[in-house]
């Protein structure tokens, strides 16, 4: 605005000078002549005309000087609009050639540069639950965390997940992700902290830091993208509930119908350890118990797009990563996946492995099936008696989406724990039958989930985040209601 006023004033002065050239002469001429008469004799007519010509020359020089000053401010097109645009450009704190935008993109709040090189996304996951567990005939010392016996009912509210995340990109091909947790009132702790680098015009990229062991699909899904209130019991006993996070480096590949990653790490469950510390778990119930302290580990996962097209705006793997639900799917897809993790702890080692299938139709049916297994070869007692053991399990889940808001689902999972690796259980089999429904208030950013589970053989261990409490060999009923906010 200042530039516009200056230009208009300059142009106005320029025009004024042209208009007043004639009347300047009669005004200034008498004054000059009077001064001359006061100190000299009266001029002749020829001398007067000479003085008038000199005065006109002075006026012309003044006019030319004013025009020159105006030309140094006004661009070549002499337009006030151009001057204003230049002034606004110079007044910007950030370069207008690559401005930043911020807002809700339909899925998340994000700050992004216009060319997409820089993005910044703060995130929040909040799961508020009410859970009820009813157990039958708990034997003495068989009640786990609650120390209950006989018939027992537990009910209450739980801030099961409180997660804060930061993720984004720098210079387009450098990414980052951080996640901290205060689940169930625990002190704030680090879950994920890693950076990625994607090679230009290449399907390969590198990831370094602390991240999820990639082999199990159900564990790889964001906690806000699950179908039921939480992951399955078989996944807890044989899958990501055992492996959790690792520290290491990964090579990733993603092109056309195939993607995968290979990881070198410090051993399974090496979350938040120093370089000389070890991961793994000692005494306990699960596919990795007794394999500690770990020396090193290697894991990997590969996925193949059996059904679906990947081109332009169609990115089936992005839908696949968004969860089990078909909400928001753009086409029918079928993805087959497989993964494994080998971790060594001196003379003890374990191989986790899985194969899985996920099928989704656009905004309707979703089906998921997975086989999970853990093979342990234990030669030293690290909380579990030395032996070779194998623990298998599987899971099946189906859901159907109605009117983009309501999605009922059913899930069944089965786990068999090898008697050679765990003793004192009334049953070495754990089964979970779950029925429930999701109501989407705003996509998966805000939803309500209600589900109920029946465990005909109870659970061999506590998994309080799932609402499951220990009662091996006896019936257990669980009711869960959850409100979830995820941005």
Coordinates of N, CA, C and O in Angstrom, one line a residue, residues 288-293 295 342-350 375-389 420-421:
X288 N 8.6 -66.2 22.6 CA 10.0 -65.8 22.7 C 10.6 -66.0 24.1 O 11.8 -65.6 24.3
X289 N 9.8 -66.5 25.1 CA 10.3 -66.6 26.4 C 11.6 -67.5 26.5 O 11.6 -68.6 25.9
X290 N 12.5 -67.1 27.3 CA 13.8 -67.8 27.5 C 14.9 -67.5 26.5 O 16.0 -68.0 26.6
X291 N 14.6 -66.6 25.5 CA 15.6 -66.2 24.6 C 16.1 -64.8 25.0 O 15.6 -63.8 24.5
X292 N 17.1 -64.8 25.8 CA 17.7 -63.5 26.3 C 19.0 -63.9 27.0 O 19.2 -65.0 27.5
X293 N 20.0 -63.0 27.1 CA 20.1 -61.7 26.4 C 20.5 -61.8 25.0 O 21.4 -62.6 24.7
X295 N 22.1 -61.3 21.3 CA 23.3 -60.7 20.7 C 23.0 -59.9 19.4 O 23.5 -58.8 19.2
X342 N 14.8 -63.9 13.1 CA 15.7 -64.8 13.8 C 16.5 -63.9 14.8 O 17.2 -62.9 14.4
X343 N 16.5 -64.3 16.0 CA 17.2 -63.6 17.1 C 18.0 -64.6 17.9 O 17.5 -65.7 18.2
X344 N 19.3 -64.3 18.1 CA 20.2 -65.2 18.8 C 20.6 -64.6 20.2 O 20.8 -63.4 20.3
X345 N 20.6 -65.5 21.2 CA 21.0 -65.1 22.5 C 21.9 -66.2 23.1 O 21.6 -67.1 23.8
X346 N 23.2 -66.1 22.6 CA 24.2 -67.1 23.0 C 23.8 -68.4 22.4 O 23.7 -68.6 21.2
X347 N 23.6 -69.4 23.3 CA 23.2 -70.8 22.8 C 21.7 -70.9 22.6 O 21.2 -72.0 22.1
X348 N 20.9 -69.9 22.9 CA 19.5 -69.9 22.7 C 19.1 -69.0 21.5 O 19.7 -68.0 21.2
X349 N 18.1 -69.5 20.7 CA 17.7 -68.7 19.6 C 16.2 -69.0 19.3 O 15.6 -69.9 19.8
X350 N 15.6 -68.1 18.6 CA 14.2 -68.2 18.2 C 13.9 -67.7 16.8 O 14.6 -66.8 16.3
X375 N 9.5 -70.9 16.8 CA 10.3 -72.0 17.0 C 11.5 -71.6 17.9 O 12.2 -70.7 17.6
X376 N 11.7 -72.3 19.1 CA 12.7 -71.9 20.0 C 13.7 -73.1 20.2 O 13.2 -74.3 20.3
X377 N 15.0 -72.8 20.3 CA 16.0 -73.9 20.5 C 16.8 -73.4 21.7 O 17.6 -72.5 21.6
X378 N 16.5 -73.9 22.9 CA 17.0 -73.4 24.1 C 18.0 -74.4 24.7 O 17.7 -75.6 24.9
X379 N 19.3 -74.0 25.0 CA 20.3 -74.8 25.5 C 20.7 -74.4 26.9 O 21.4 -75.1 27.6
X380 N 20.4 -73.1 27.3 CA 20.7 -72.6 28.6 C 19.4 -72.1 29.2 O 18.6 -71.5 28.6
X381 N 19.3 -72.3 30.5 CA 18.0 -71.9 31.2 C 18.1 -70.4 31.5 O 18.9 -69.9 32.3
X382 N 17.3 -69.6 30.8 CA 17.2 -68.2 31.0 C 15.7 -67.9 31.4 O 15.1 -67.0 30.8
X383 N 15.2 -68.7 32.4 CA 13.8 -68.6 32.8 C 12.9 -69.6 32.2 O 11.8 -69.8 32.7
X384 N 13.4 -70.3 31.2 CA 12.6 -71.4 30.6 C 13.6 -72.6 30.5 O 14.7 -72.5 30.1
X385 N 13.1 -73.8 30.8 CA 13.9 -75.0 30.8 C 14.4 -75.3 29.4 O 13.7 -75.1 28.4
X386 N 15.7 -75.7 29.2 CA 16.2 -76.0 27.9 C 15.4 -77.1 27.2 O 15.1 -78.1 27.7
X387 N 15.1 -76.8 25.9 CA 14.4 -77.7 25.1 C 14.1 -77.1 23.7 O 14.3 -75.9 23.6
X388 N 13.8 -77.9 22.8 CA 13.3 -77.4 21.5 C 11.8 -77.4 21.5 O 11.2 -78.4 21.8
X389 N 11.2 -76.3 21.1 CA 9.7 -76.2 21.2 C 9.2 -75.4 20.0 O 9.9 -74.6 19.4
X420 N 6.6 -78.2 26.5 CA 8.1 -78.3 26.8 C 8.6 -76.9 27.2 O 9.7 -76.9 27.8
X421 N 7.9 -75.9 26.8 CA 8.5 -74.5 27.1 C 7.7 -73.8 28.3 O 8.2 -72.8 28.8

